[in-house]
Coordinates of C-alpha atoms in Angstrom, one line a residue:
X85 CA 21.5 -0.5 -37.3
X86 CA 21.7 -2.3 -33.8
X87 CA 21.4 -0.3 -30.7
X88 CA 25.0 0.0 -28.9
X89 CA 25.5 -0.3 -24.8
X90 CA 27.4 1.3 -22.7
X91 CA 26.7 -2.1 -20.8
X92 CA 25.1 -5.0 -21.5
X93 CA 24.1 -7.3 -18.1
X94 CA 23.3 -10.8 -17.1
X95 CA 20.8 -11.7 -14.7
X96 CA 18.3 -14.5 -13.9
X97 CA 15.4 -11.8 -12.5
X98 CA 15.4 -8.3 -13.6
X99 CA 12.9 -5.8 -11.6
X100 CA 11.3 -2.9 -12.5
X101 CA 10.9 -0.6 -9.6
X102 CA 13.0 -0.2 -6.8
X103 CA 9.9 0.5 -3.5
X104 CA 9.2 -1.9 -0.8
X105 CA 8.2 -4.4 -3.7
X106 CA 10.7 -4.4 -5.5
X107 CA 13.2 -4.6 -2.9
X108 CA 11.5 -7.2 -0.8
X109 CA 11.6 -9.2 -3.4
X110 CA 15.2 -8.9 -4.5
X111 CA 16.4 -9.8 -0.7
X112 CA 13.6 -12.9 -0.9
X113 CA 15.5 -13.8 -4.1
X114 CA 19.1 -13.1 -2.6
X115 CA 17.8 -15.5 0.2
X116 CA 17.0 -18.0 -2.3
X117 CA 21.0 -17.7 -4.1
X118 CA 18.7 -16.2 -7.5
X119 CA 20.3 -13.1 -8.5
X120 CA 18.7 -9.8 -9.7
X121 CA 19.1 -5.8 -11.0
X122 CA 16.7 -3.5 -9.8
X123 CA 15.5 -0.5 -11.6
X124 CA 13.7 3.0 -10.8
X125 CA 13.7 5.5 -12.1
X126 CA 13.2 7.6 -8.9
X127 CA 16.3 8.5 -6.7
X128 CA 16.6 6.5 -3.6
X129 CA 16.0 9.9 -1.5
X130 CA 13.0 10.7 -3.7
X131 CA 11.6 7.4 -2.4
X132 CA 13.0 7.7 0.9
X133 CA 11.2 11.3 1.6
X134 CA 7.9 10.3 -0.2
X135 CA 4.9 9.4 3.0
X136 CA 2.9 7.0 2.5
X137 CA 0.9 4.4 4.0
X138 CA 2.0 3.2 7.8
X139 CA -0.2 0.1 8.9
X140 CA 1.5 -3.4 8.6
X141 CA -0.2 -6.5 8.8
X142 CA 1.2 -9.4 11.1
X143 CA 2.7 -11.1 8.2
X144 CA 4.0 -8.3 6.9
X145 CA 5.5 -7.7 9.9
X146 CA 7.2 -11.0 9.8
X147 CA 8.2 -11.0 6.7
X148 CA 10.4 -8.4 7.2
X149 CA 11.8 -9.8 10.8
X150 CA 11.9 -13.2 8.8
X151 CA 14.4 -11.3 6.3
X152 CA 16.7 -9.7 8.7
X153 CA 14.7 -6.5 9.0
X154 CA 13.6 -6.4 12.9
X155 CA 13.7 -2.5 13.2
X156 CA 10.0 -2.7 12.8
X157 CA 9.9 -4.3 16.4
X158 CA 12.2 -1.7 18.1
X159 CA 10.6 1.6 16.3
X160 CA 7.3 0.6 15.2
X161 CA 4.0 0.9 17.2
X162 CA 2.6 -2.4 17.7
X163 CA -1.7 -1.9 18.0
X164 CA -4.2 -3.6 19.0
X165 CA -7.2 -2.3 17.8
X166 CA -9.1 0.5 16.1
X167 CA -12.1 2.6 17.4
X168 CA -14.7 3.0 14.9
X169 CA -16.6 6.5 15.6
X170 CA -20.5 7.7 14.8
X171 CA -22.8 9.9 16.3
X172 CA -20.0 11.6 18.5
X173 CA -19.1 8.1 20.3
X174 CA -15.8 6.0 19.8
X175 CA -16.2 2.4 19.6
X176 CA -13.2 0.0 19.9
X177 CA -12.8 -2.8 17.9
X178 CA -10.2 -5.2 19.9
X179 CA -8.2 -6.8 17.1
X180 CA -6.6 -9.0 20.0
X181 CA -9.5 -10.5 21.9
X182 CA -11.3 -10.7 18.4
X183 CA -8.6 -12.3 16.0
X184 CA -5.6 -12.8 18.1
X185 CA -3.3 -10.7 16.1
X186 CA -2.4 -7.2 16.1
X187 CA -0.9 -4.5 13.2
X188 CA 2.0 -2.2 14.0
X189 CA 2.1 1.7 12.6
X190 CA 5.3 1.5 10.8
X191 CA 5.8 4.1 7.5
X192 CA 6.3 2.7 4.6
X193 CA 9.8 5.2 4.2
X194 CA 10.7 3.5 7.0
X195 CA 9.8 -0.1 5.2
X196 CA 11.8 1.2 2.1
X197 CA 14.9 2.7 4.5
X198 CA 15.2 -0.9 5.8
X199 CA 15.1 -2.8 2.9
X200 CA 17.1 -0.1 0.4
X201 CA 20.2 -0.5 3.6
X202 CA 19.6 -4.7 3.9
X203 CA 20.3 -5.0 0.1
X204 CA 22.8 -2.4 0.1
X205 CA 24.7 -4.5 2.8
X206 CA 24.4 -7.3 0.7
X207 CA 25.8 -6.2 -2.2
X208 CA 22.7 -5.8 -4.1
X209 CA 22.9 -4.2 -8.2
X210 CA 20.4 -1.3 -7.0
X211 CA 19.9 1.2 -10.0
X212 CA 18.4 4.2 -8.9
X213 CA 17.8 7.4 -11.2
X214 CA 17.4 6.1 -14.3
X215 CA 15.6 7.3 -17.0
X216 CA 13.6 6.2 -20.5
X217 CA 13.3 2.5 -19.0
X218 CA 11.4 0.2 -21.4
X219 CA 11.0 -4.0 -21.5
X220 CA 11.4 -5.8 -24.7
X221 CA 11.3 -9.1 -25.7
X222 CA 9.1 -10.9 -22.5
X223 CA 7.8 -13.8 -24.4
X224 CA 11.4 -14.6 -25.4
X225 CA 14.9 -13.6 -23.4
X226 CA 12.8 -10.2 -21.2
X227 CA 15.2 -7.5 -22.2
X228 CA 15.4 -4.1 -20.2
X229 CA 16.9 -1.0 -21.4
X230 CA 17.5 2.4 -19.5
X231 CA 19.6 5.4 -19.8
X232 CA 22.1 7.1 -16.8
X233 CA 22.5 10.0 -15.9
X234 CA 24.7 11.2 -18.9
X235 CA 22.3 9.3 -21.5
X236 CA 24.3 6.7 -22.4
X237 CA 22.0 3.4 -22.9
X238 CA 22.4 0.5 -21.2
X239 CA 20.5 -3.3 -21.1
X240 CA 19.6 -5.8 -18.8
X241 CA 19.1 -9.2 -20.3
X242 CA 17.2 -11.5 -17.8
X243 CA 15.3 -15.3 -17.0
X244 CA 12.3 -12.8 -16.1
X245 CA 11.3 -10.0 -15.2
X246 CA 8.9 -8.4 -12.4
X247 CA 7.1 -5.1 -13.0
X248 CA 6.6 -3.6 -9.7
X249 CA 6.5 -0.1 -11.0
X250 CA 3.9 1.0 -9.1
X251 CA 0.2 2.4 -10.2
X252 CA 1.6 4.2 -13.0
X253 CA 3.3 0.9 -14.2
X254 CA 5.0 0.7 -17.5
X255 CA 5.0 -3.3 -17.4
X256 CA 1.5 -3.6 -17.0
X257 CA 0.3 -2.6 -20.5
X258 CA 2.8 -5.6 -21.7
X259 CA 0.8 -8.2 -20.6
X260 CA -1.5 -8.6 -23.5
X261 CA -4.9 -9.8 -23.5
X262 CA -5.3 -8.6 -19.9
X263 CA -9.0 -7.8 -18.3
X264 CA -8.9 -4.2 -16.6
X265 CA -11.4 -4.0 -13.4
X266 CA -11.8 -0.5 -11.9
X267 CA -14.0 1.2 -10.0
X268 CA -12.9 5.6 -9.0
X269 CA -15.1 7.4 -6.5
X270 CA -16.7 10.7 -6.0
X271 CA -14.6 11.7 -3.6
X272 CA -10.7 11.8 -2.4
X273 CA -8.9 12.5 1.2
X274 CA -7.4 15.6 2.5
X275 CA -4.4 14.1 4.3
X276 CA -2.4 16.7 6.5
X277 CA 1.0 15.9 8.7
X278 CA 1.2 18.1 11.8
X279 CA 3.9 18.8 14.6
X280 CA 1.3 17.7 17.0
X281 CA 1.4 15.2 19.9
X282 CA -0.7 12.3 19.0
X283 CA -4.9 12.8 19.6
X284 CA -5.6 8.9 21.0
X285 CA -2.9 5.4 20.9
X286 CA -4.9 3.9 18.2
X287 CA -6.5 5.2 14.7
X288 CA -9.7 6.3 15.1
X289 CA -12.4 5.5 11.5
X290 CA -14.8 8.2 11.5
X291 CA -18.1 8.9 10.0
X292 CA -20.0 12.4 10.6
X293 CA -22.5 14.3 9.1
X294 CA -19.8 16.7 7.4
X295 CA -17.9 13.2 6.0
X296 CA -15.1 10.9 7.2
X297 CA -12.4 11.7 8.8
X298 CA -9.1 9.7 10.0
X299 CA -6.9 10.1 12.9
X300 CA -3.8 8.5 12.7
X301 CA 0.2 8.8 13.5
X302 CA 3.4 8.8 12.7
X303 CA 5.7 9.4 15.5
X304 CA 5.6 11.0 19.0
X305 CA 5.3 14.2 17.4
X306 CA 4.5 13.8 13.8
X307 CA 1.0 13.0 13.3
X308 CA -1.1 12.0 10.1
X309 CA -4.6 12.8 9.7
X310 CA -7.1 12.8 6.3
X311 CA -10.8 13.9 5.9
X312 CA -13.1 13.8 3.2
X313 CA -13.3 16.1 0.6
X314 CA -13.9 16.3 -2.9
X315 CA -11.3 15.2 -5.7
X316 CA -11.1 18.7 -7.1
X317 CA -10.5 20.4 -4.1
X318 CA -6.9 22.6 -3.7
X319 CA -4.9 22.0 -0.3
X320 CA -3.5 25.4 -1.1
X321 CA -6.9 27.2 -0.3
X322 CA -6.8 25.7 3.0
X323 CA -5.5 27.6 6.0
X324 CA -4.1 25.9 9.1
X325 CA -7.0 27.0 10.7
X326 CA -9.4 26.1 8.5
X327 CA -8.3 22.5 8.4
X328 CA -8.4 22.3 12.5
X329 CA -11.8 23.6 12.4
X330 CA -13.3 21.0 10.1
X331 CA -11.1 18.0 11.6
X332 CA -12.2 19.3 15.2
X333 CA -16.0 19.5 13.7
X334 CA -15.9 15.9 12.3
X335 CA -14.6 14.6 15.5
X336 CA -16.6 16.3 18.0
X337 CA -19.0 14.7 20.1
X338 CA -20.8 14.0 23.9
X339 CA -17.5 12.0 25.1
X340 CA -15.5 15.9 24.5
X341 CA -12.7 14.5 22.2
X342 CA -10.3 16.6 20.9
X343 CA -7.8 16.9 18.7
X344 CA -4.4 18.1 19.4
X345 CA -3.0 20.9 17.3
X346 CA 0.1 22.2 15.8
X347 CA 1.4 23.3 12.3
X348 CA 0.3 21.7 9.3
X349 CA 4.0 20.3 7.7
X350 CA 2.5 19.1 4.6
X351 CA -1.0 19.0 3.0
X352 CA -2.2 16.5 -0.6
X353 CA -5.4 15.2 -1.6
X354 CA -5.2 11.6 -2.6
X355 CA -7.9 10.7 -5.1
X356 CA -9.6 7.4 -4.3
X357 CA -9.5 4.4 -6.8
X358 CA -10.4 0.8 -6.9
X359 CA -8.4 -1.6 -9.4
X360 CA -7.1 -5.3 -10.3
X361 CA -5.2 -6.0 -14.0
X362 CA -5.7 -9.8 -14.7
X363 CA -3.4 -12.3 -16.1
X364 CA -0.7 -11.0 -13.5
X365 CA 1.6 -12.8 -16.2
X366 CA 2.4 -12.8 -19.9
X367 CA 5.3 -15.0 -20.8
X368 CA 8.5 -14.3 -19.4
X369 CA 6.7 -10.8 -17.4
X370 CA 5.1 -10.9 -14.1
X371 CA 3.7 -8.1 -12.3
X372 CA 3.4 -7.4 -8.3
X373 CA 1.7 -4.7 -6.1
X374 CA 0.4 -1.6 -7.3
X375 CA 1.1 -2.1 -11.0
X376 CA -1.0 -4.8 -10.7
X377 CA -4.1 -3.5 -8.4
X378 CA -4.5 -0.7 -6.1
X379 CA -7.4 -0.4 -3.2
X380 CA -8.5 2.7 -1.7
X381 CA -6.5 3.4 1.4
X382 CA -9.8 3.0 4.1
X383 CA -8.7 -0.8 4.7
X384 CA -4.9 0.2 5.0
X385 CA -4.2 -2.7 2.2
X386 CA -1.5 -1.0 -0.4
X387 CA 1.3 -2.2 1.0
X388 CA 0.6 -5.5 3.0
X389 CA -1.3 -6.7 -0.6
X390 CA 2.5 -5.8 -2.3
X391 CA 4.5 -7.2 0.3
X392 CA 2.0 -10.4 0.0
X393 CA 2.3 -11.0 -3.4
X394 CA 6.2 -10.6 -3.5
X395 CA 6.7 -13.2 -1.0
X396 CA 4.2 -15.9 -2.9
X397 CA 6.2 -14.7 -6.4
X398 CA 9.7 -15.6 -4.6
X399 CA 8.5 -18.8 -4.2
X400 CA 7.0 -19.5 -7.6
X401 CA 10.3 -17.7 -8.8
X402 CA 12.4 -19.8 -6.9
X403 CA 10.4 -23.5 -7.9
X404 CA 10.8 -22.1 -11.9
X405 CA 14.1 -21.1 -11.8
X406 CA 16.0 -23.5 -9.3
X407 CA 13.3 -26.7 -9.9
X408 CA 12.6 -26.1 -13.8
X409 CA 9.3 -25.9 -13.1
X410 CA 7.5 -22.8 -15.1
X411 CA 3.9 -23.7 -13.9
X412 CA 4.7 -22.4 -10.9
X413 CA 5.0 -18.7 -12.8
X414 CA 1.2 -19.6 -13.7
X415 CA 0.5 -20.5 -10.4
X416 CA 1.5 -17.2 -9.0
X417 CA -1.5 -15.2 -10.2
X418 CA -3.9 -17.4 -8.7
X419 CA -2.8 -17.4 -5.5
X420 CA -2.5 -13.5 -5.2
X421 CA -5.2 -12.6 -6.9
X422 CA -7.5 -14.7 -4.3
X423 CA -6.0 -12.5 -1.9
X424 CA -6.0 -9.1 -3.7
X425 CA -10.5 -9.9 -4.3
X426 CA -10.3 -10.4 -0.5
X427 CA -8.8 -6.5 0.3
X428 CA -10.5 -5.3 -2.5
X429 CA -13.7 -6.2 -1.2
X430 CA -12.8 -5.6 2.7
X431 CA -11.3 -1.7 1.4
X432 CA -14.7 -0.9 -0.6
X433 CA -16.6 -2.0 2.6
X434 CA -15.0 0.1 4.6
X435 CA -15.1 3.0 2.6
X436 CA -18.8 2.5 1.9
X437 CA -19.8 2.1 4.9
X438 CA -17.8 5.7 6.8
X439 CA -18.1 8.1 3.5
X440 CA -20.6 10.4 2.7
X441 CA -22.1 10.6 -1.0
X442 CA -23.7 13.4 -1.9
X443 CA -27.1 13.1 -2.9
X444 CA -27.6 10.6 -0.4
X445 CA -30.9 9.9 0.9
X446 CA -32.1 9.9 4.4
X447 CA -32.4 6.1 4.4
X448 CA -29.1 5.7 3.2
X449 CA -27.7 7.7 6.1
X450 CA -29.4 5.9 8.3
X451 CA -29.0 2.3 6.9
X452 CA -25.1 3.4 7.1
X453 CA -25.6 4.2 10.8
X454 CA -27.3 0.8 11.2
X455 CA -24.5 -0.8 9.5
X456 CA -21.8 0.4 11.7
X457 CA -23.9 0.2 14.8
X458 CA -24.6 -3.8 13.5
X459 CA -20.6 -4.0 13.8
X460 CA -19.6 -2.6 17.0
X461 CA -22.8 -4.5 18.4
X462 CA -22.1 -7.9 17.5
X463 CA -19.1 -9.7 18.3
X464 CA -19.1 -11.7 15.2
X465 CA -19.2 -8.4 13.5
X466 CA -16.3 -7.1 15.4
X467 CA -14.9 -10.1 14.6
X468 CA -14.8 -10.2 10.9
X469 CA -13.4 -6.6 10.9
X470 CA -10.5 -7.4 13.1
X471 CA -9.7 -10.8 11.0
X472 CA -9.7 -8.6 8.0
X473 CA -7.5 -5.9 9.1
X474 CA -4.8 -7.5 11.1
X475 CA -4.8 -9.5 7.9
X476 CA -5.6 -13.3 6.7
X477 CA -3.1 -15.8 7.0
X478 CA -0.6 -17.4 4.8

């Protein structure tokens, strides 16, 4: 017996998730006169309230002004550099004087609050809160089929569709034949948000003899800061007091640095996980952003790698819809995928070279030391970690 609909749809690109992904692309698309639906089965305030990464690369940055976001320039922090810290003494790394370009602290909420209101304006077909999504039929006419709120089932018929449904993706396993790379380490971060005025105007990388730690921000008074700690540990079990005293520890050294502190808002340990799905395509599917790959967050990559591939998919979306041309679909895994190799390699760099692993040996502490101290020593050192973090170019 055939399945009945409360409604049945038409569209040329249907996408699965509705995060900064999804909804940069639909607004790329919109740009382009190609229509789309967008699915997710979050609520927009679940997205909304849900922190998450808050460095933009310059391209990202100007992908959004470029598509009639600018609040990035008004409320964002535009910075310049990083320090990288070791044996108690900060060292900056000028992104500026070393690449020319510079990255701005800006939340991903606040990404997602710009775009979800720029598509709303437009008129977009936004479905939020949905539930028991599944795609059907992508080698043929791509098919996608939710229910509401009530139950009642409805279906998107579609040109294509995108899965970018995040790590937990339920496009991904659709694309058949696909090669899985992955790498998960032996340890995870403690992140922490704290009513605190900020500790220093730029993040500050840090490798100690208790672990990393991170000091970043989020606004004037909101602050976000992670340390190292195992995967299985419980952020219940740790007291205010107990997390300032081992942030304070790992960031303690000859120059007296200190950490501000106030009350611990929020607490999470995020595990740490390298990997990259490949074919990003099978037939009329195409993934982007985290169902596709995810990086550890050390090289701040997440979301500049999603925003990346979603404006070189608009293009190869627009050239096979608009020009007839359905290599371009083929097309658009090479080109991100050269990219994603790039932050994968650049994020397990970075975390290798300011995390502790236990067991290590004495001359693997100290060849870590030499490799940082080989960075902030040589310009062309400097150099390559500044080109890599503000971002390569289009």
């Amino acid at each position: 017996m055939a399945a009945v609909f409360a409604s049945t749809t038409r569209t040329q690109v249907a996408i699965v998730g509705g995060g900064p992904a999804g909804l940069m692309l639909s607004r790329l698309l919109h740009l382009a006169g190609i229509e789309s639906v967008v699915v997710d089965n979050r609520a927009a305030e679940t997205i909304e309230h849900t922190h998450r990464a808050g460095i933009l690369e310059r391209d990202s940055v100007r992908l959004l002004v470029d598509a009639g976001m600018d609040r990035v320039l008004r409320d964002g922090h535009r910075h310049d550099g990083i320090s990288l810290r070791f044996d108690g003494v900060s060292h900056r790394i000028d992104f500026e004087e070393l690449a020319g370009a510079s990255c701005w602290l800006y939340p991903q909420t606040d990404v997602f609050v710009d775009l979800h209101a720029r598509r709303t304006a437009d008129g977009a077909d936004l479905r939020f809160g949905i539930a028991d999504t599944e795609v059907v039929d992508v080698e043929t006419t791509p098919r996608v089929r939710y229910s509401d709120t009530e139950g009642a089932r409805h279906e998107i018929l579609a040109d294509l569709v995108v899965g970018a449904d995040g790590s937990r993706s339920i496009c991904r396993d659709l694309v058949q034949g696909a090669r899985r790379y992955f790498r998960e380490y032996p340890f995870a971060w403690f992140g922490i948000l704290t009513e605190s005025a900020p500790s220093a105007p730029e993040l500050v990388y840090t490798r100690s003899e208790r672990g990393f730690a991170l000091v970043s921000q989020r606004t004037e008074a909101v602050q976000r800061l992670y340390f190292q700690c195992d995967p299985a540990e419980d952020p219940a079990a740790w007291s205010d007091d107990r997390i300032w005293a081992e942030l304070q520890a790992r960031l303690a050294g000859e120059d007296g640095f200190h950490l501000h502190e106030g009350p611990v808002i929020e607490r999470s340990v995020l595990p740490f996980r390298s990997f990259v799905q490949a074919p990003m395509r099978h037939g009329r599917l195409l993934l982007a952003g985290d169902a596709a790959h995810t990086v550890p967050p050390t090289g701040a990559k997440g979301l500049n790698l999603a925003l990346a591939d979603v404006r070189v998919l608009a293009e190869c979306l627009e050239r096979a819809i608009e020009g007839r041309d359905d290599s371009a679909l083929d097309e658009y895994g090479e080109r991100a995928l050269a990219r994603v190799w790039k932050a994968q390699h650049f994020s397990y760099w970075m975390t290798s070279m300011l995390h502790r692993v236990e067991g290590a040996s004495d001359f693997d502490e100290q060849r870590q030391l030499g490799e940082l101290a080989g960075i902030v020593g040589s310009r062309a050192g400097s150099a390559y970690l500044a080109e890599c973090y503000t971002g390569w170019p289009r």
